[in-house]
mmCIF file of C-alpha atoms in Angstrom:
data_model
loop_
_atom_site.group_PDB
_atom_site.id
_atom_site.type_symbol
_atom_site.label_atom_id
_atom_site.label_comp_id
_atom_site.label_asym_id
_atom_site.label_seq_id
_atom_site.Cartn_x
_atom_site.Cartn_y
_atom_site.Cartn_z
ATOM 1 C CA MET A 569 77.308 -43.060 -16.971
ATOM 2 C CA PRO A 570 75.263 -41.195 -19.574
ATOM 3 C CA SER A 571 76.939 -38.021 -20.789
ATOM 4 C CA LYS A 572 73.926 -36.046 -19.540
ATOM 5 C CA HIS A 573 74.867 -36.978 -15.978
ATOM 6 C CA PRO A 574 78.655 -37.362 -15.768
ATOM 7 C CA THR A 575 78.814 -37.941 -12.015
ATOM 8 C CA ASP A 576 78.492 -41.018 -9.849
ATOM 9 C CA LEU A 577 75.725 -39.354 -7.815
ATOM 10 C CA CYS A 578 72.148 -40.496 -8.168
ATOM 11 C CA PRO A 579 70.525 -38.354 -10.877
ATOM 12 C CA ILE A 580 67.266 -38.313 -8.893
ATOM 13 C CA CYS A 581 68.346 -37.199 -5.406
ATOM 14 C CA GLU A 582 71.884 -36.062 -6.275
ATOM 15 C CA THR A 583 73.047 -36.847 -2.724
ATOM 16 C CA GLU A 584 74.201 -40.474 -2.760
ATOM 17 C CA PRO A 585 76.297 -42.549 -5.171
ATOM 18 C CA GLU A 586 74.182 -44.302 -7.793
ATOM 19 C CA THR A 587 74.226 -48.034 -7.098
ATOM 20 C CA VAL A 588 71.628 -50.572 -8.146
ATOM 21 C CA HIS A 589 70.485 -50.862 -4.521
ATOM 22 C CA HIS A 590 70.169 -47.088 -4.210
ATOM 23 C CA CYS A 591 68.412 -46.827 -7.580
ATOM 24 C CA VAL A 592 65.805 -49.446 -6.690
ATOM 25 C CA VAL A 593 65.026 -49.022 -2.991
ATOM 26 C CA GLU A 594 67.209 -46.498 -1.159
ATOM 27 C CA CYS A 595 66.874 -43.228 -3.097
ATOM 28 C CA PRO A 596 64.807 -41.050 -0.725
ATOM 29 C CA LEU A 597 62.223 -40.094 -3.340
ATOM 30 C CA LYS A 598 61.749 -43.696 -4.404
ATOM 31 C CA THR A 599 61.676 -44.869 -0.794
ATOM 32 C CA THR A 600 58.705 -42.574 -0.228
ATOM 33 C CA PHE A 601 56.933 -44.164 -3.183
ATOM 34 C CA TRP A 602 57.752 -47.707 -1.964
ATOM 35 C CA ILE A 603 56.304 -46.857 1.469
ATOM 36 C CA TYR A 604 53.003 -45.658 -0.010
ATOM 37 C CA ALA A 605 52.817 -48.506 -2.514
ATOM 38 C CA LEU A 606 53.513 -51.103 0.186
ATOM 39 C CA GLN A 607 50.788 -49.604 2.370
ATOM 40 C CA ALA A 608 48.422 -49.736 -0.575
ATOM 41 C CA ILE A 609 49.030 -53.470 -1.086
ATOM 42 C CA ARG A 610 48.584 -53.939 2.661
ATOM 43 C CA ALA A 611 52.113 -55.099 3.322
ATOM 44 C CA PRO A 612 52.883 -55.537 6.997
ATOM 45 C CA PRO A 613 54.549 -52.465 8.528
ATOM 46 C CA GLU A 614 57.721 -54.423 9.288
ATOM 47 C CA VAL A 615 58.496 -54.846 5.571
ATOM 48 C CA SER A 616 61.675 -52.861 5.029
ATOM 49 C CA SER A 617 63.737 -51.888 2.034
ATOM 50 C CA GLU A 618 66.103 -54.731 2.923
ATOM 51 C CA HIS A 619 63.212 -57.241 2.835
ATOM 52 C CA ILE A 620 62.240 -55.916 -0.588
ATOM 53 C CA TRP A 621 65.841 -56.030 -1.826
ATOM 54 C CA GLU A 622 66.293 -59.624 -0.612
ATOM 55 C CA ALA A 623 63.040 -60.716 -2.267
ATOM 56 C CA LEU A 624 63.852 -58.998 -5.564
ATOM 57 C CA ASN A 625 67.215 -60.787 -5.529
ATOM 58 C CA LEU A 626 65.423 -64.061 -4.700
ATOM 59 C CA ARG A 627 67.197 -64.282 -1.353
ATOM 60 C CA SER A 628 64.269 -64.045 1.050
ATOM 61 C CA SER A 629 65.007 -65.495 4.451
ATOM 62 C CA SER A 630 61.783 -67.491 4.431
ATOM 63 C CA PRO A 631 59.506 -68.596 1.594
ATOM 64 C CA THR A 632 56.558 -67.678 3.795
ATOM 65 C CA ASP A 633 57.518 -64.044 4.324
ATOM 66 C CA TYR A 634 55.336 -61.360 2.776
ATOM 67 C CA CYS A 635 57.811 -60.299 0.097
ATOM 68 C CA ALA A 636 58.503 -63.862 -1.057
ATOM 69 C CA GLN A 637 54.780 -64.552 -1.330
ATOM 70 C CA ASN A 638 54.041 -61.307 -3.167
ATOM 71 C CA LEU A 639 56.769 -61.006 -5.796
ATOM 72 C CA PRO A 640 54.265 -60.152 -8.553
ATOM 73 C CA ARG A 641 52.971 -57.217 -6.509
ATOM 74 C CA LEU A 642 56.498 -56.077 -5.741
ATOM 75 C CA GLY A 643 57.195 -56.441 -9.468
ATOM 76 C CA LEU A 644 54.464 -53.917 -10.302
ATOM 77 C CA ILE A 645 56.037 -51.445 -7.897
ATOM 78 C CA LEU A 646 59.544 -52.172 -9.192
ATOM 79 C CA GLN A 647 58.466 -51.710 -12.814
ATOM 80 C CA THR A 648 56.945 -48.377 -11.845
ATOM 81 C CA VAL A 649 60.079 -47.216 -10.026
ATOM 82 C CA TRP A 650 62.225 -48.287 -12.989
ATOM 83 C CA ALA A 651 60.028 -46.583 -15.610
ATOM 84 C CA VAL A 652 59.739 -43.300 -13.713
ATOM 85 C CA HIS A 653 63.472 -43.336 -12.914
ATOM 86 C CA TRP A 654 64.405 -43.548 -16.593
ATOM 87 C CA ARG A 655 61.718 -41.034 -17.558
ATOM 88 C CA SER A 656 63.373 -38.634 -15.143
ATOM 89 C CA VAL A 657 66.923 -39.346 -16.303
ATOM 90 C CA LEU A 658 66.392 -39.510 -20.058
ATOM 91 C CA ASP A 659 63.841 -36.712 -20.327
ATOM 92 C CA GLY A 660 65.528 -34.486 -17.739
ATOM 93 C CA LEU A 661 62.401 -34.368 -15.601
ATOM 94 C CA PRO A 662 62.266 -34.495 -11.800
ATOM 95 C CA TRP A 663 61.005 -37.636 -10.030
ATOM 96 C CA ASN A 664 57.256 -37.224 -9.747
ATOM 97 C CA PHE A 665 55.121 -39.146 -7.258
ATOM 98 C CA SER A 666 51.924 -38.491 -9.245
ATOM 99 C CA VAL A 667 53.486 -39.899 -12.418
ATOM 100 C CA ALA A 668 54.629 -42.971 -10.460
ATOM 101 C CA ASN A 669 51.175 -43.370 -8.934
ATOM 102 C CA ASN A 670 49.491 -43.137 -12.345
ATOM 103 C CA HIS A 671 51.942 -45.634 -13.834
ATOM 104 C CA LEU A 672 51.314 -48.128 -11.034
ATOM 105 C CA ASN A 673 47.554 -47.762 -11.408
ATOM 106 C CA GLU A 674 47.852 -48.365 -15.170
ATOM 107 C CA LEU A 675 49.826 -51.561 -14.513
ATOM 108 C CA ILE A 676 47.202 -52.729 -12.031
ATOM 109 C CA ALA A 677 44.461 -52.087 -14.579
ATOM 110 C CA ARG A 678 46.452 -54.073 -17.152
ATOM 111 C CA TYR A 679 47.143 -56.972 -14.752
ATOM 112 C CA PRO A 680 44.192 -57.069 -12.357
ATOM 113 C CA SER A 681 44.774 -60.675 -11.334
ATOM 114 C CA ILE A 682 48.000 -59.695 -9.570
ATOM 115 C CA VAL A 683 46.112 -57.501 -7.129
ATOM 116 C CA THR A 684 42.960 -59.179 -5.924
ATOM 117 C CA SER A 685 39.772 -57.241 -5.350
ATOM 118 C CA ASP A 686 40.115 -57.573 -1.575
ATOM 119 C CA ASN A 687 43.528 -55.822 -1.693
ATOM 120 C CA PRO A 688 43.149 -52.908 -4.114
ATOM 121 C CA ILE A 689 46.032 -50.527 -4.628
ATOM 122 C CA ASN A 690 44.945 -46.917 -4.335
ATOM 123 C CA LEU A 691 47.599 -44.334 -3.583
ATOM 124 C CA GLU A 692 45.320 -41.330 -3.886
ATOM 125 C CA ALA A 693 44.380 -41.391 -0.178
#
């Protein structure tokens, strides 16, 4: 643990132990972002944090499921969650949905081929 945060609690929500699973998909503030980001990429409503976790660990139950077929899109969301997490921890700033949204939109602008024009990501709605 960094000396700035000498506890095993998540430095973002400060309610649950910090595990990789919690850090990536289960922290309540990040879960909210995942929900909006998944809606923006038009993921089916049945996509859960467990589906995402399985796909990110390359353990999807079926190669035809949404998460398995859209790993690059999930990767944009994951990179955003990771970057904003460490911004919060290292700079001592709270998790910020707007910062996460801006970061994701910058990634999409940088890698437009990952998100096709018929499935734009726009979290400003």
